[in-house]
Backbone as a printed PyTorch tensor [residue, N CA C, xyz], in Angstrom:
tensor([[[ 96.6990,  78.1860,  72.2540],
         [ 96.6950,  77.5640,  73.5680],
         [ 96.8880,  78.6650,  74.6340]],

        [[ 96.1070,  78.5330,  75.6930],
         [ 96.1900,  79.4840,  76.7680],
         [ 96.9470,  78.8860,  77.9390]],

        [[ 97.8680,  79.6440,  78.4770],
         [ 98.6230,  79.2430,  79.6470],
         [ 98.5190,  80.2890,  80.7150]],

        [[ 98.5380,  79.8730,  81.9730],
         [ 98.4980,  80.8330,  83.0960],
         [ 99.8840,  80.8980,  83.6880]],

        [[100.1990,  82.0750,  84.2050],
         [101.4890,  82.2820,  84.8990],
         [101.2800,  83.3970,  85.8990]],

        [[102.2390,  83.4970,  86.8410],
         [102.1330,  84.5940,  87.8040],
         [102.2340,  85.9330,  87.0880]],

        [[101.5370,  86.9240,  87.6320],
         [101.5670,  88.2760,  87.0480],
         [103.0190,  88.8280,  87.2890]],

        [[103.4820,  89.5680,  86.2940],
         [104.7810,  90.2200,  86.3860],
         [104.6500,  91.7390,  86.3830]],

        [[105.6010,  92.4660,  86.9040],
         [105.4470,  93.9210,  86.8910],
         [105.1390,  94.5420,  85.5080]],

        [[105.6840,  93.8760,  84.4600],
         [105.4180,  94.3480,  83.1320],
         [103.9570,  94.2400,  82.7140]],

        [[103.2010,  93.3520,  83.4630],
         [101.7900,  93.1580,  83.2370],
         [100.9150,  94.1780,  83.9430]],

        [[101.4510,  94.8420,  84.9730],
         [100.6250,  95.6640,  85.8010],
         [ 99.8600,  96.7640,  85.0690]],

        [[100.4230,  97.3970,  84.0390],
         [ 99.6540,  98.4100,  83.3010],
         [ 98.4160,  97.8290,  82.5920]],

        [[ 98.3890,  96.5730,  82.3470],
         [ 97.2310,  95.8920,  81.6890],
         [ 96.0470,  95.7800,  82.6360]],

        [[ 96.3050,  95.8940,  83.9750],
         [ 95.2170,  95.7740,  84.9470],
         [ 94.1270,  96.8080,  84.7480]],

        [[ 94.4710,  97.9660,  84.2000],
         [ 93.4170,  98.9910,  83.9920],
         [ 92.3760,  98.4070,  83.0390]],

        [[ 92.7700,  97.8460,  81.9140],
         [ 91.7850,  97.3000,  80.9920],
         [ 91.0570,  96.1320,  81.6100]],

        [[ 91.7190,  95.2890,  82.3340],
         [ 91.0540,  94.1200,  82.9690],
         [ 90.0800,  94.6300,  84.0200]],

        [[ 90.4160,  95.6390,  84.7140],
         [ 89.5040,  96.2330,  85.7110],
         [ 88.1930,  96.6880,  85.0020]],

        [[ 88.3890,  97.3420,  83.9070],
         [ 87.2220,  97.8260,  83.1200],
         [ 86.3530,  96.6660,  82.7040]],

        [[ 87.0010,  95.6110,  82.2080],
         [ 86.2430,  94.4560,  81.6940],
         [ 85.6480,  93.5890,  82.8080]],

        [[ 86.0970,  93.8650,  84.0420],
         [ 85.5040,  93.1140,  85.1820],
         [ 84.1460,  93.7540,  85.6660]],

        [[ 83.8850,  94.9210,  85.1450],
         [ 82.6080,  95.5780,  85.5840],
         [ 81.4550,  94.8190,  84.8930]],

        [[ 80.5180,  94.4980,  85.7890],
         [ 79.3390,  93.7630,  85.2780],
         [ 78.3490,  94.7180,  84.6510]],

        [[ 77.9890,  94.4120,  83.4070],
         [ 76.9620,  95.2020,  82.7000],
         [ 75.8340,  94.3410,  82.3440]],

        [[ 74.6580,  94.4580,  82.9820],
         [ 73.5090,  93.6100,  82.6260],
         [ 73.1510,  93.6970,  81.1340]],

        [[ 72.6870,  92.5930,  80.6190],
         [ 72.3220,  92.5330,  79.2410],
         [ 71.3310,  93.6620,  78.8920]],

        [[ 71.6150,  94.3080,  77.7760],
         [ 70.7720,  95.4120,  77.2730],
         [ 71.2380,  96.7430,  77.7780]],

        [[ 72.1220,  96.8210,  78.7550],
         [ 72.6520,  98.0960,  79.2340],
         [ 73.9170,  98.4550,  78.5040]],

        [[ 74.1890,  99.7620,  78.3860],
         [ 75.3850, 100.1950,  77.7410],
         [ 76.5640, 100.2020,  78.6700]],

        [[ 77.7440,  99.9610,  78.1300],
         [ 78.9900, 100.0280,  78.8920],
         [ 79.1710, 101.4600,  79.3650]],

        [[ 79.6470, 101.6470,  80.5940],
         [ 79.9480, 102.9220,  81.0840],
         [ 81.2020, 103.4860,  80.4320]],

        [[ 81.4660, 104.7580,  80.4980],
         [ 82.7480, 105.2630,  79.9080],
         [ 83.9470, 104.6120,  80.6380]],

        [[ 84.9720, 104.4540,  79.9100],
         [ 86.1920, 103.8400,  80.4210],
         [ 86.6730, 104.5630,  81.6850]],

        [[ 86.4890, 105.8450,  81.7370],
         [ 86.9830, 106.6630,  82.8580],
         [ 86.3800, 106.2100,  84.2070]],

        [[ 85.3440, 105.3750,  84.1910],
         [ 84.7150, 104.9720,  85.4610],
         [ 85.7190, 104.2370,  86.3200]],

        [[ 86.7040, 103.6320,  85.7180],
         [ 87.6830, 102.8490,  86.5230],
         [ 88.5020, 103.7820,  87.4240]],

        [[ 88.5120, 105.0830,  87.1110],
         [ 89.3340, 106.0090,  87.8840],
         [ 88.5510, 106.5090,  89.1370]],

        [[ 87.3050, 106.0880,  89.2840],
         [ 86.5880, 106.3820,  90.5350],
         [ 87.3960, 105.7180,  91.6160]],

        [[ 87.7310, 106.4460,  92.7250],
         [ 88.5450, 105.8200,  93.7960],
         [ 88.0120, 104.5620,  94.3390]],

        [[ 86.6680, 104.3820,  94.3730],
         [ 86.0980, 103.1290,  94.8810],
         [ 86.3720, 101.9590,  93.9550]],

        [[ 86.6670, 102.1980,  92.7360],
         [ 86.9800, 101.1210,  91.7750],
         [ 88.5130, 101.0120,  91.5580]],

        [[ 89.1790, 102.1520,  91.3710],
         [ 90.5900, 102.2200,  91.1450],
         [ 91.4630, 101.5220,  92.1960]],

        [[ 90.9240, 101.4880,  93.4290],
         [ 91.6410, 100.8760,  94.5460],
         [ 92.0220,  99.4040,  94.2170]],

        [[ 91.3080,  98.8040,  93.3110],
         [ 91.5810,  97.3980,  93.0270],
         [ 92.8990,  97.2380,  92.2640]],

        [[ 93.3990,  98.3340,  91.7030],
         [ 94.6910,  98.2290,  90.9410],
         [ 95.7180,  99.2720,  91.3630]],

        [[ 95.3490, 100.3000,  92.0730],
         [ 96.2500, 101.4430,  92.3870],
         [ 97.4080, 100.8630,  93.1700]],

        [[ 98.5980, 101.2140,  92.6040],
         [ 99.8650, 100.8380,  93.2030],
         [ 99.9630,  99.2810,  93.3620]],

        [[ 99.4160,  98.5640,  92.4090],
         [ 99.4920,  97.0700,  92.4940],
         [100.9510,  96.6360,  92.5380]],

        [[101.2080,  95.6150,  93.3170],
         [102.5780,  95.0640,  93.4240],
         [103.0490,  95.0680,  94.8730]],

        [[102.1760,  95.4200,  95.8240],
         [102.5180,  95.3800,  97.2190],
         [102.7640,  93.9450,  97.6590]],

        [[103.4360,  93.7100,  98.7760],
         [103.7550,  92.3980,  99.2740],
         [102.5160,  91.5210,  99.4740]],

        [[101.3650,  92.1050,  99.7600],
         [100.1300,  91.3760,  99.9980],
         [ 99.3600,  91.1070,  98.7250]],

        [[ 99.7740,  91.7190,  97.5990],
         [ 99.0920,  91.5250,  96.3510],
         [ 99.4910,  90.1970,  95.6940]],

        [[ 98.5930,  89.5870,  95.0380],
         [ 98.7910,  88.2770,  94.3620],
         [ 98.0550,  88.2860,  93.0850]],

        [[ 98.6570,  87.7420,  92.0340],
         [ 97.9350,  87.7090,  90.7760],
         [ 98.4550,  86.7480,  89.7440]],

        [[ 97.6380,  86.3690,  88.8030],
         [ 98.0130,  85.5150,  87.6760],
         [ 97.4230,  86.0940,  86.4430]],

        [[ 98.0050,  85.7600,  85.2670],
         [ 97.4500,  86.1490,  83.9840],
         [ 97.3200,  84.9030,  83.1090]],

        [[ 96.4390,  85.0520,  82.0890],
         [ 96.2690,  84.0130,  81.0800],
         [ 96.8720,  84.5980,  79.8200]],

        [[ 97.7830,  83.8320,  79.2760],
         [ 98.4760,  84.3450,  78.0570],
         [ 98.3030,  83.3550,  76.9070]],

        [[ 98.0270,  83.9120,  75.7550],
         [ 97.8760,  83.1460,  74.5330],
         [ 99.2780,  82.8550,  74.0320]],

        [[ 99.6480,  81.4640,  74.0070],
         [100.9710,  81.1320,  73.6750],
         [101.3430,  81.4590,  72.2250]],

        [[100.4050,  81.4810,  71.3300],
         [100.7420,  81.8370,  69.9190],
         [101.0720,  83.3590,  69.7550]],

        [[100.2210,  84.1740,  70.3730],
         [100.4230,  85.6230,  70.1060],
         [101.0950,  86.3650,  71.2170]],

        [[101.1440,  85.7330,  72.4200],
         [101.7380,  86.4250,  73.5910],
         [100.7840,  87.3780,  74.2380]],

        [[ 99.5260,  87.5080,  73.6640],
         [ 98.5430,  88.4140,  74.2470],
         [ 98.0310,  87.9330,  75.6270]],

        [[ 97.9570,  88.8720,  76.5400],
         [ 97.3570,  88.5650,  77.8460],
         [ 95.8660,  88.7110,  77.7000]],

        [[ 95.1060,  87.6470,  77.8880],
         [ 93.6420,  87.6140,  77.6470],
         [ 92.8130,  87.5500,  78.9260]],

        [[ 93.4580,  87.3600,  80.0570],
         [ 92.7380,  87.3420,  81.3180],
         [ 93.6420,  87.5820,  82.5110]],

        [[ 93.0730,  88.0090,  83.5960],
         [ 93.8540,  88.2440,  84.8170],
         [ 92.9300,  88.0010,  86.0050]],

        [[ 93.5790,  87.4160,  87.0970],
         [ 92.8380,  87.2840,  88.3660],
         [ 93.8830,  87.7680,  89.3850]],

        [[ 93.4010,  88.5680,  90.3310],
         [ 94.2940,  89.1460,  91.3170],
         [ 93.5470,  89.3860,  92.6420]],

        [[ 94.3140,  89.4330,  93.7000],
         [ 93.7510,  89.6520,  95.0340],
         [ 94.6030,  90.7840,  95.7270]],

        [[ 93.8770,  91.5090,  96.5560],
         [ 94.4980,  92.5800,  97.3380],
         [ 93.8050,  92.6790,  98.6880]],

        [[ 94.5540,  93.0770,  99.6520],
         [ 93.9130,  93.4250, 100.9460],
         [ 93.6840,  94.9170, 100.9230]],

        [[ 92.4140,  95.2980, 100.6560],
         [ 92.0780,  96.7150, 100.4800],
         [ 90.7560,  96.9670, 101.0540]],

        [[ 90.4620,  98.2290, 101.4500],
         [ 89.1580,  98.5580, 102.0660],
         [ 88.1410,  98.8030, 100.9210]],

        [[ 87.7460,  97.7110, 100.2230],
         [ 86.8800,  97.7870,  99.1340],
         [ 85.5730,  97.0970,  99.4120]],

        [[ 84.7310,  96.8320,  98.3470],
         [ 83.4290,  96.2690,  98.4720],
         [ 83.3820,  94.9430,  99.2190]],

        [[ 84.3160,  94.0310,  98.9680],
         [ 84.2500,  92.7430,  99.5760],
         [ 85.2370,  92.5480, 100.7080]],

        [[ 85.6980,  93.6420, 101.2790],
         [ 86.6620,  93.5770, 102.3740],
         [ 86.0850,  92.9090, 103.6080]],

        [[ 86.8740,  91.9650, 104.1720],
         [ 86.4930,  91.3560, 105.3970],
         [ 87.3520,  91.7490, 106.5640]],

        [[ 88.6810,  91.5890, 106.3380],
         [ 89.6290,  91.8910, 107.3750],
         [ 91.0300,  92.0190, 106.7400]],

        [[ 92.0100,  92.2640, 107.6000],
         [ 93.3830,  92.5470, 107.1040],
         [ 94.1230,  91.1800, 106.7720]],

        [[ 93.4790,  90.0510, 106.9000],
         [ 94.1830,  88.8160, 106.4730],
         [ 93.4470,  88.1010, 105.3960]],

        [[ 92.4290,  88.7330, 104.7990],
         [ 91.6590,  88.0890, 103.7700],
         [ 91.6960,  88.9690, 102.4880]],

        [[ 92.4360,  88.5060, 101.4660],
         [ 92.5000,  89.2690, 100.2440],
         [ 91.1850,  89.1940,  99.4200]],

        [[ 90.8610,  90.3230,  98.7760],
         [ 89.6750,  90.3600,  97.9450],
         [ 90.0320,  90.1170,  96.4940]],

        [[ 89.1960,  89.3240,  95.8390],
         [ 89.4150,  88.9230,  94.4890],
         [ 88.8550,  89.8760,  93.4460]],

        [[ 89.5510,  89.9640,  92.3150],
         [ 89.0700,  90.5640,  91.0900],
         [ 89.5090,  89.6070,  89.9630]],

        [[ 88.6430,  89.3580,  88.9850],
         [ 88.9770,  88.4990,  87.8950],
         [ 88.3130,  89.0150,  86.6280]],

        [[ 89.0350,  88.9190,  85.5300],
         [ 88.5250,  89.4500,  84.2680],
         [ 89.1210,  88.6840,  83.1170]],

        [[ 88.2760,  88.3570,  82.1000],
         [ 88.7210,  87.7800,  80.8530],
         [ 88.1980,  88.6420,  79.7370]],

        [[ 89.0390,  88.9500,  78.7680],
         [ 88.5910,  89.7510,  77.6480],
         [ 87.3520,  89.1160,  76.9470]],

        [[ 86.4250,  89.9770,  76.5030],
         [ 85.1780,  89.4300,  75.9710],
         [ 85.3070,  88.3980,  74.8900]],

        [[ 86.2920,  88.4840,  73.9960],
         [ 86.4610,  87.5120,  72.9120],
         [ 86.9000,  86.1130,  73.4540]],

        [[ 87.3520,  86.0910,  74.6660],
         [ 87.8910,  84.8200,  75.2290],
         [ 87.0920,  84.2580,  76.3400]],

        [[ 85.8710,  84.7910,  76.5800],
         [ 85.0290,  84.2740,  77.6570],
         [ 84.3900,  82.9430,  77.2150]],

        [[ 83.9450,  82.2280,  78.2070],
         [ 83.2640,  80.9240,  78.0450],
         [ 84.2270,  79.8610,  77.3890]],

        [[ 85.4530,  79.9210,  77.6930],
         [ 86.4230,  78.9660,  77.2290],
         [ 87.2690,  78.3450,  78.3850]],

        [[ 86.7030,  78.4860,  79.6010],
         [ 87.3250,  77.9320,  80.8380],
         [ 88.6170,  78.6820,  81.2530]],

        [[ 88.8530,  79.8270,  80.7000],
         [ 90.0790,  80.6020,  81.0800],
         [ 89.8880,  81.1330,  82.4690]],

        [[ 88.7310,  81.5550,  82.8560],
         [ 88.4850,  82.0530,  84.1890],
         [ 88.7760,  80.9730,  85.2090]],

        [[ 88.3610,  79.7560,  84.9800],
         [ 88.5650,  78.6630,  85.8490],
         [ 90.0470,  78.3480,  86.0000]],

        [[ 90.7670,  78.3820,  84.8980],
         [ 92.2580,  78.1550,  84.9350],
         [ 92.9080,  79.2390,  85.7360]],

        [[ 92.5400,  80.4510,  85.5540],
         [ 93.1260,  81.5810,  86.3020],
         [ 92.8590,  81.3970,  87.8160]],

        [[ 91.6280,  81.0630,  88.1360],
         [ 91.2800,  80.9590,  89.5670],
         [ 92.0530,  79.8220,  90.2430]],

        [[ 92.1080,  78.6390,  89.5610],
         [ 92.8410,  77.5160,  90.1990],
         [ 94.3200,  77.8780,  90.4460]],

        [[ 94.9070,  78.5700,  89.4950],
         [ 96.3220,  79.0010,  89.5970],
         [ 96.4650,  80.0220,  90.7310]],

        [[ 95.5180,  80.9360,  90.8300],
         [ 95.4820,  81.9550,  91.8780],
         [ 95.3770,  81.3200,  93.2350]],

        [[ 94.4630,  80.3860,  93.3760],
         [ 94.2620,  79.6800,  94.6500],
         [ 95.5430,  79.0250,  95.1520]],

        [[ 96.2660,  78.3890,  94.2030],
         [ 97.5420,  77.8000,  94.5710],
         [ 98.5080,  78.8480,  95.1100]],

        [[ 98.5960,  80.0040,  94.4320],
         [ 99.4970,  81.0150,  94.8860],
         [ 99.0410,  81.5580,  96.2610]],

        [[ 97.7710,  81.6980,  96.4480],
         [ 97.2510,  82.2060,  97.7870],
         [ 97.6330,  81.2340,  98.8870]],

        [[ 97.4740,  79.9060,  98.6070],
         [ 97.8050,  78.9210,  99.6070],
         [ 99.2930,  78.9630,  99.9640]],

        [[100.1240,  79.0820,  98.8910],
         [101.6000,  79.1730,  99.1190],
         [101.9330,  80.4700,  99.9300]],

        [[101.1140,  81.4830,  99.8360],
         [101.3600,  82.6980, 100.6290],
         [100.7020,  82.6130, 101.9950]],

        [[100.1720,  81.4420, 102.3480],
         [ 99.5870,  81.1700, 103.6590],
         [ 98.2480,  81.9190, 103.9050]],

        [[ 97.5750,  82.2920, 102.9120],
         [ 96.2530,  82.8430, 103.0660],
         [ 95.2780,  81.7250, 103.3140]],

        [[ 94.3030,  81.9220, 104.2080],
         [ 93.3340,  80.9230, 104.5880],
         [ 92.0350,  81.0370, 103.8860]],

        [[ 91.7240,  82.2220, 103.3100],
         [ 90.5020,  82.4180, 102.5910],
         [ 90.6480,  83.6670, 101.7170]],

        [[ 89.6820,  83.8050, 100.7930],
         [ 89.5790,  85.0320,  99.9830],
         [ 88.1230,  85.3690,  99.8290]],

        [[ 87.9020,  86.6690,  99.6230],
         [ 86.5270,  87.1650,  99.5180],
         [ 86.3450,  87.8920,  98.1790]],

        [[ 85.0460,  88.2030,  97.8930],
         [ 84.7250,  89.0280,  96.7040],
         [ 83.3390,  89.6160,  96.9240]],

        [[ 83.0770,  90.6090,  96.1340],
         [ 81.7960,  91.2300,  96.0610],
         [ 81.2460,  91.0650,  94.6360]],

        [[ 79.9920,  90.7200,  94.4840],
         [ 79.4120,  90.4840,  93.2130],
         [ 77.9330,  90.8590,  93.2290]],

        [[ 77.5090,  91.5380,  92.1850],
         [ 76.0480,  91.8790,  92.0870],
         [ 75.2790,  90.5770,  92.0580]],

        [[ 74.1570,  90.5540,  92.7930],
         [ 73.3140,  89.3920,  92.9520],
         [ 72.7910,  88.8760,  91.5680]],

        [[ 72.5770,  89.7990,  90.6480],
         [ 72.0420,  89.3680,  89.3280],
         [ 73.1230,  89.0310,  88.2970]],

        [[ 74.3790,  88.9790,  88.7480],
         [ 75.4790,  88.7290,  87.8560],
         [ 75.5490,  87.1970,  87.6390]],

        [[ 75.5350,  86.6980,  86.4220],
         [ 75.6770,  85.2590,  86.1940],
         [ 76.9770,  84.6720,  86.8220]],

        [[ 77.9640,  85.4440,  87.0560],
         [ 79.2410,  84.9890,  87.6420],
         [ 79.0390,  84.3870,  89.0470]],

        [[ 77.9170,  84.7330,  89.6620],
         [ 77.6070,  84.1080,  90.9800],
         [ 77.7550,  82.5770,  90.8960]],

        [[ 77.1870,  81.9980,  89.8600],
         [ 77.2300,  80.5380,  89.6720],
         [ 78.6640,  80.0470,  89.4910]],

        [[ 79.4720,  80.8240,  88.7490],
         [ 80.8820,  80.5200,  88.5750],
         [ 81.6250,  80.5020,  89.9290]],

        [[ 81.3940,  81.4790,  90.6850],
         [ 82.0270,  81.5400,  92.0170],
         [ 81.6180,  80.4340,  92.9150]],

        [[ 80.3160,  80.0460,  92.8730],
         [ 79.8560,  78.9550,  93.6990],
         [ 80.5130,  77.6160,  93.2860]],

        [[ 80.6560,  77.4460,  91.9440],
         [ 81.3360,  76.2280,  91.4510],
         [ 82.7720,  76.1590,  91.9420]],

        [[ 83.3740,  77.2740,  92.1390],
         [ 84.8140,  77.3310,  92.6370],
         [ 84.8610,  77.2080,  94.1670]],

        [[ 83.7450,  77.1140,  94.8600],
         [ 83.7620,  76.9350,  96.3000],
         [ 83.4620,  78.1940,  97.1280]],

        [[ 83.1030,  79.2780,  96.4890],
         [ 82.7280,  80.4650,  97.2730],
         [ 81.3700,  80.2730,  97.8360]],

        [[ 81.1410,  80.8360,  99.0000],
         [ 79.8620,  80.7870,  99.6120],
         [ 79.3700,  82.1770, 100.0050]],

        [[ 78.0730,  82.3910,  99.8500],
         [ 77.4790,  83.7220, 100.1430],
         [ 77.4940,  83.8620, 101.6560]],

        [[ 78.0730,  84.9730, 102.1400],
         [ 78.0850,  85.2210, 103.6060],
         [ 77.2910,  86.4420, 103.9880]],

        [[ 77.0880,  87.4340, 103.0650],
         [ 76.4300,  88.6290, 103.3920],
         [ 75.7100,  89.1740, 102.1000]],

        [[ 74.5950,  89.8690, 102.3390],
         [ 73.9460,  90.6050, 101.2460],
         [ 74.0240,  92.0750, 101.6690]],

        [[ 74.3420,  92.9650, 100.7220],
         [ 74.3970,  94.4120, 101.0300],
         [ 74.2070,  95.1680,  99.7430]],

        [[ 74.0130,  96.5350,  99.9750],
         [ 73.9720,  97.3960,  98.7780],
         [ 75.3830,  98.0020,  98.5880]],

        [[ 75.7600,  98.1210,  97.3300],
         [ 77.0200,  98.7590,  97.0630],
         [ 76.8320, 100.2740,  96.9230]],

        [[ 77.9020, 100.9760,  96.5610],
         [ 77.8710, 102.4410,  96.4970],
         [ 76.8500, 102.9950,  95.4990]],

        [[ 76.4960, 102.1870,  94.4750],
         [ 75.5670, 102.6250,  93.4710],
         [ 74.1520, 102.0660,  93.7490]],

        [[ 73.9190, 101.4510,  94.8530],
         [ 72.6270, 100.8840,  95.2010],
         [ 72.3270,  99.5490,  94.6430]],

        [[ 73.3110,  98.8330,  94.0240],
         [ 73.0770,  97.4780,  93.5450],
         [ 73.0890,  96.5100,  94.7360]],

        [[ 72.2940,  95.4810,  94.6110],
         [ 72.2490,  94.4520,  95.6300],
         [ 73.4000,  93.4930,  95.3460]],

        [[ 74.2860,  93.4050,  96.3470],
         [ 75.5510,  92.6080,  96.1530],
         [ 75.5450,  91.4740,  97.2050]],

        [[ 76.3420,  90.4650,  96.8130],
         [ 76.6450,  89.3640,  97.7090],
         [ 78.1150,  89.5750,  98.0660]],

        [[ 78.4660,  89.3160,  99.3310],
         [ 79.8610,  89.1490,  99.7180],
         [ 80.0160,  87.6190,  99.7910]],

        [[ 81.0130,  87.0990,  99.0380],
         [ 81.2110,  85.6220,  99.0230],
         [ 82.6220,  85.4130,  99.5410]],

        [[ 82.8020,  84.2310, 100.1850],
         [ 84.0640,  83.8520, 100.7480],
         [ 84.3960,  82.3910, 100.3750]],

        [[ 85.6720,  82.1780, 100.0360],
         [ 86.1300,  80.8270,  99.7700],
         [ 87.2180,  80.4630, 100.7730]],

        [[ 87.0700,  79.3560, 101.4740],
         [ 88.1270,  78.8770, 102.3100],
         [ 89.0980,  78.1090, 101.4650]],

        [[ 90.3630,  78.4690, 101.6260],
         [ 91.4180,  77.8630, 100.8030],
         [ 91.9450,  76.5780, 101.4230]]])
């Protein structure tokens, strides 16, 4: 059974792995080396996580205690940044646990936390060809902007009003 809970400082080191698994790799392409997460444009999503404006939840397997997913937001100057009052989302579920509604559980729990912290909306950046676009739309995110990211991929900036 999978349960969600607020992220704890002891979970923060796991964000490196979840950040890596959050990278979208189109079908048929090879995964980049793990070290890609240390690119400053990517690492900003987890660097010094735990600030007052950071918010996160994890999905934990109750039988094993393994953390199998994480969703977190930060106010950072990254790909989906809108302003200093809108946190940007990152979400990741380990490959063996995908397509089991864990992402949806994480997101609903995270939205509750964001509302309690008085945030009015959240943003994200996603490649246009990423199937996760449909997932985000189901959760209430709307496309607000189209742009190229640092690698030349066509991205959407999506926003959800909380």
